[in-house]
């Protein structure tokens, strides 16, 4: 197997930087929310069960797009 690593510099304007900060903050808050739900409800760490129980809530409450919302559950379970 062959792997190649490259260095990449992303140039972003202030609006893009602010948007990224807001996205990462929402993602962090969503992870904490799901983690709290698991703790309070004694749920097993199962991505599909958490997705079924909280997907719509996470999307609406934190304003995350579909793939980011799905990643929240995988992050919490990991």
Backbone as JSON Lines, residues from 0, in Angstrom:
{"i":0,"aa":"X","n":[0.85,-1.18,0.0],"ca":[0.0,0.0,0.0],"c":[0.89,1.24,0.0]}
{"i":1,"aa":"X","n":[0.48,2.23,-0.75],"ca":[1.25,3.46,-0.9],"c":[0.48,4.62,-0.29]}
{"i":2,"aa":"X","n":[1.12,5.38,0.56],"ca":[0.5,6.56,1.18],"c":[1.37,7.76,0.9]}
{"i":3,"aa":"X","n":[0.75,8.84,0.52],"ca":[1.47,10.08,0.29],"c":[0.84,11.17,1.14]}
{"i":4,"aa":"X","n":[1.67,11.91,1.84],"ca":[1.2,12.99,2.7],"c":[1.57,14.32,2.06]}
{"i":5,"aa":"X","n":[0.62,15.25,2.09],"ca":[0.9,16.58,1.57],"c":[0.55,17.61,2.63]}
{"i":6,"aa":"X","n":[1.22,18.73,2.58],"ca":[0.87,19.85,3.44],"c":[-0.1,20.73,2.66]}
{"i":7,"aa":"X","n":[-1.1,21.21,3.36],"ca":[-2.12,22.02,2.72],"c":[-2.42,23.22,3.59]}
{"i":8,"aa":"X","n":[-2.44,24.39,2.99],"ca":[-2.78,25.6,3.71],"c":[-4.1,26.11,3.15]}
{"i":9,"aa":"X","n":[-5.09,26.26,4.01],"ca":[-6.4,26.73,3.6],"c":[-6.49,28.23,3.88]}
{"i":10,"aa":"X","n":[-6.77,28.98,2.85],"ca":[-6.95,30.42,3.01],"c":[-8.44,30.72,3.08]}
{"i":11,"aa":"X","n":[-8.85,31.28,4.19],"ca":[-10.27,31.57,4.39],"c":[-10.43,33.03,4.79]}
{"i":12,"aa":"X","n":[-11.54,33.61,4.39],"ca":[-11.81,34.97,4.82],"c":[-12.48,34.95,6.2]}
{"i":13,"aa":"X","n":[-12.68,36.12,6.77],"ca":[-13.24,36.22,8.13],"c":[-14.62,35.58,8.25]}
{"i":14,"aa":"X","n":[-15.43,35.7,7.22],"ca":[-16.77,35.12,7.24],"c":[-16.7,33.58,7.28]}
{"i":15,"aa":"X","n":[-15.79,33.02,6.51],"ca":[-15.63,31.56,6.49],"c":[-15.06,31.06,7.82]}
{"i":16,"aa":"X","n":[-14.14,31.8,8.38],"ca":[-13.57,31.42,9.68],"c":[-14.64,31.45,10.75]}
{"i":17,"aa":"X","n":[-15.47,32.49,10.75],"ca":[-16.55,32.58,11.73],"c":[-17.55,31.44,11.55]}
{"i":18,"aa":"X","n":[-17.87,31.11,10.31],"ca":[-18.78,30.0,10.04],"c":[-18.23,28.68,10.55]}
{"i":19,"aa":"X","n":[-16.92,28.47,10.36],"ca":[-16.29,27.24,10.85],"c":[-16.31,27.19,12.37]}
{"i":20,"aa":"X","n":[-16.06,28.31,13.02],"ca":[-16.1,28.36,14.49],"c":[-17.51,28.03,14.99]}
{"i":21,"aa":"X","n":[-18.52,28.58,14.34],"ca":[-19.91,28.31,14.73],"c":[-20.26,26.84,14.53]}
{"i":22,"aa":"X","n":[-19.8,26.27,13.42],"ca":[-20.06,24.86,13.14],"c":[-19.41,23.95,14.18]}
{"i":23,"aa":"X","n":[-18.15,24.21,14.49],"ca":[-17.46,23.37,15.47],"c":[-18.06,23.52,16.86]}
{"i":24,"aa":"X","n":[-18.52,24.71,17.21],"ca":[-19.17,24.92,18.51],"c":[-20.49,24.16,18.57]}
{"i":25,"aa":"X","n":[-21.27,24.22,17.5],"ca":[-22.54,23.49,17.46],"c":[-22.3,21.98,17.53]}
{"i":26,"aa":"X","n":[-21.27,21.5,16.85],"ca":[-20.92,20.08,16.86],"c":[-20.54,19.64,18.29]}
{"i":27,"aa":"X","n":[-19.74,20.45,18.94],"ca":[-19.33,20.15,20.32],"c":[-20.53,20.12,21.26]}
{"i":28,"aa":"X","n":[-21.4,21.1,21.14],"ca":[-22.61,21.15,21.98],"c":[-23.51,19.95,21.71]}
{"i":29,"aa":"X","n":[-23.63,19.56,20.45],"ca":[-24.45,18.4,20.1],"c":[-23.87,17.12,20.69]}
{"i":30,"aa":"X","n":[-22.55,16.98,20.63],"ca":[-21.9,15.81,21.24],"c":[-22.16,15.76,22.74]}
{"i":31,"aa":"X","n":[-22.05,16.9,23.4],"ca":[-22.31,16.96,24.84],"c":[-23.77,16.63,25.14]}
{"i":32,"aa":"X","n":[-24.68,17.09,24.31],"ca":[-26.1,16.81,24.48],"c":[-26.38,15.32,24.37]}
{"i":33,"aa":"X","n":[-25.86,14.69,23.33],"ca":[-26.07,13.25,23.13],"c":[-25.39,12.45,24.24]}
{"i":34,"aa":"X","n":[-24.21,12.86,24.64],"ca":[-23.51,12.19,25.72],"c":[-24.32,12.28,27.02]}
{"i":35,"aa":"X","n":[-24.89,13.44,27.29],"ca":[-25.74,13.61,28.47],"c":[-26.97,12.73,28.41]}
{"i":36,"aa":"X","n":[-27.55,12.61,27.23],"ca":[-28.72,11.74,27.04],"c":[-28.35,10.29,27.37]}
{"i":37,"aa":"X","n":[-27.21,9.86,26.88],"ca":[-26.75,8.48,27.14],"c":[-26.59,8.27,28.63]}
{"i":38,"aa":"X","n":[-25.97,9.23,29.3],"ca":[-25.73,9.12,30.74],"c":[-27.04,9.12,31.53]}
{"i":39,"aa":"X","n":[-27.95,10.04,31.21],"ca":[-29.21,10.16,31.95],"c":[-30.15,8.99,31.72]}
{"i":40,"aa":"X","n":[-30.15,8.43,30.54],"ca":[-31.09,7.37,30.21],"c":[-30.48,5.97,30.27]}
{"i":41,"aa":"X","n":[-29.23,5.88,30.65],"ca":[-28.58,4.59,30.74],"c":[-28.58,3.82,29.43]}
{"i":42,"aa":"X","n":[-28.48,4.53,28.34],"ca":[-28.53,3.9,27.01],"c":[-27.23,3.15,26.74]}
{"i":43,"aa":"X","n":[-27.36,2.09,25.96],"ca":[-26.16,1.42,25.49],"c":[-25.56,2.26,24.37]}
{"i":44,"aa":"X","n":[-24.29,2.15,24.2],"ca":[-23.61,2.92,23.16],"c":[-23.8,2.24,21.82]}
{"i":45,"aa":"X","n":[-24.88,2.61,21.15],"ca":[-25.24,2.04,19.86],"c":[-25.64,3.18,18.93]}
{"i":46,"aa":"X","n":[-24.87,3.35,17.87],"ca":[-25.08,4.46,16.94],"c":[-26.5,4.47,16.4]}
{"i":47,"aa":"X","n":[-27.0,3.32,15.97],"ca":[-28.33,3.27,15.36],"c":[-29.44,3.62,16.34]}
{"i":48,"aa":"X","n":[-29.33,3.16,17.57],"ca":[-30.36,3.48,18.57],"c":[-30.34,4.96,18.93]}
{"i":49,"aa":"X","n":[-29.16,5.52,19.07],"ca":[-29.07,6.96,19.36],"c":[-29.59,7.78,18.18]}
{"i":50,"aa":"X","n":[-29.25,7.36,16.98],"ca":[-29.73,8.05,15.78],"c":[-31.25,8.06,15.74]}
{"i":51,"aa":"X","n":[-31.83,6.91,16.01],"ca":[-33.29,6.79,15.97],"c":[-33.95,7.68,17.03]}
{"i":52,"aa":"X","n":[-33.34,7.76,18.21],"ca":[-33.92,8.52,19.31],"c":[-33.7,10.02,19.19]}
{"i":53,"aa":"X","n":[-32.58,10.46,18.61],"ca":[-32.2,11.87,18.73],"c":[-31.9,12.61,17.44]}
{"i":54,"aa":"X","n":[-31.95,11.94,16.31],"ca":[-31.53,12.57,15.05],"c":[-32.24,13.9,14.78]}
{"i":55,"aa":"X","n":[-33.54,13.88,14.79],"ca":[-34.3,15.11,14.48],"c":[-34.01,16.21,15.51]}
{"i":56,"aa":"X","n":[-33.91,15.83,16.76],"ca":[-33.63,16.8,17.82],"c":[-32.27,17.46,17.6]}
{"i":57,"aa":"X","n":[-31.27,16.65,17.28],"ca":[-29.93,17.19,17.05],"c":[-29.92,18.12,15.85]}
{"i":58,"aa":"X","n":[-30.59,17.73,14.77],"ca":[-30.65,18.58,13.57],"c":[-31.31,19.92,13.88]}
{"i":59,"aa":"X","n":[-32.45,19.88,14.59],"ca":[-33.21,21.1,14.85],"c":[-32.55,21.98,15.92]}
{"i":60,"aa":"X","n":[-32.13,21.36,17.02],"ca":[-31.6,22.11,18.16],"c":[-30.24,22.76,17.85]}
{"i":61,"aa":"X","n":[-29.4,22.08,17.07],"ca":[-28.05,22.57,16.84],"c":[-27.82,23.04,15.41]}
{"i":62,"aa":"X","n":[-28.81,22.89,14.56],"ca":[-28.73,23.39,13.19],"c":[-27.68,22.7,12.34]}
{"i":63,"aa":"X","n":[-27.43,21.42,12.62],"ca":[-26.42,20.69,11.86],"c":[-27.02,20.06,10.61]}
{"i":64,"aa":"X","n":[-26.22,19.98,9.58],"ca":[-26.61,19.28,8.36],"c":[-26.62,17.78,8.65]}
{"i":65,"aa":"X","n":[-27.18,17.01,7.74],"ca":[-27.38,15.59,7.93],"c":[-26.11,14.82,8.3]}
{"i":66,"aa":"X","n":[-25.06,14.98,7.51],"ca":[-23.84,14.21,7.75],"c":[-23.17,14.6,9.06]}
{"i":67,"aa":"X","n":[-23.23,15.86,9.42],"ca":[-22.65,16.3,10.69],"c":[-23.44,15.73,11.86]}
{"i":68,"aa":"X","n":[-24.77,15.71,11.73],"ca":[-25.6,15.12,12.79],"c":[-25.28,13.65,12.96]}
{"i":69,"aa":"X","n":[-25.12,12.92,11.87],"ca":[-24.77,11.5,11.94],"c":[-23.4,11.3,12.58]}
{"i":70,"aa":"X","n":[-22.48,12.2,12.3],"ca":[-21.14,12.11,12.88],"c":[-21.15,12.3,14.39]}
{"i":71,"aa":"X","n":[-22.1,13.09,14.88],"ca":[-22.21,13.3,16.32],"c":[-22.4,11.97,17.03]}
{"i":72,"aa":"X","n":[-23.27,11.13,16.53],"ca":[-23.55,9.86,17.18],"c":[-22.33,8.94,17.13]}
{"i":73,"aa":"X","n":[-21.63,8.94,16.01],"ca":[-20.44,8.11,15.91],"c":[-19.34,8.61,16.85]}
{"i":74,"aa":"X","n":[-19.22,9.92,16.98],"ca":[-18.22,10.5,17.88],"c":[-18.52,10.13,19.33]}
{"i":75,"aa":"X","n":[-19.77,10.25,19.72],"ca":[-20.16,9.94,21.11],"c":[-19.91,8.46,21.41]}
{"i":76,"aa":"X","n":[-20.29,7.61,20.51],"ca":[-20.11,6.17,20.73],"c":[-18.62,5.8,20.78]}
{"i":77,"aa":"X","n":[-17.82,6.48,19.95],"ca":[-16.38,6.21,19.93],"c":[-15.76,6.61,21.24]}
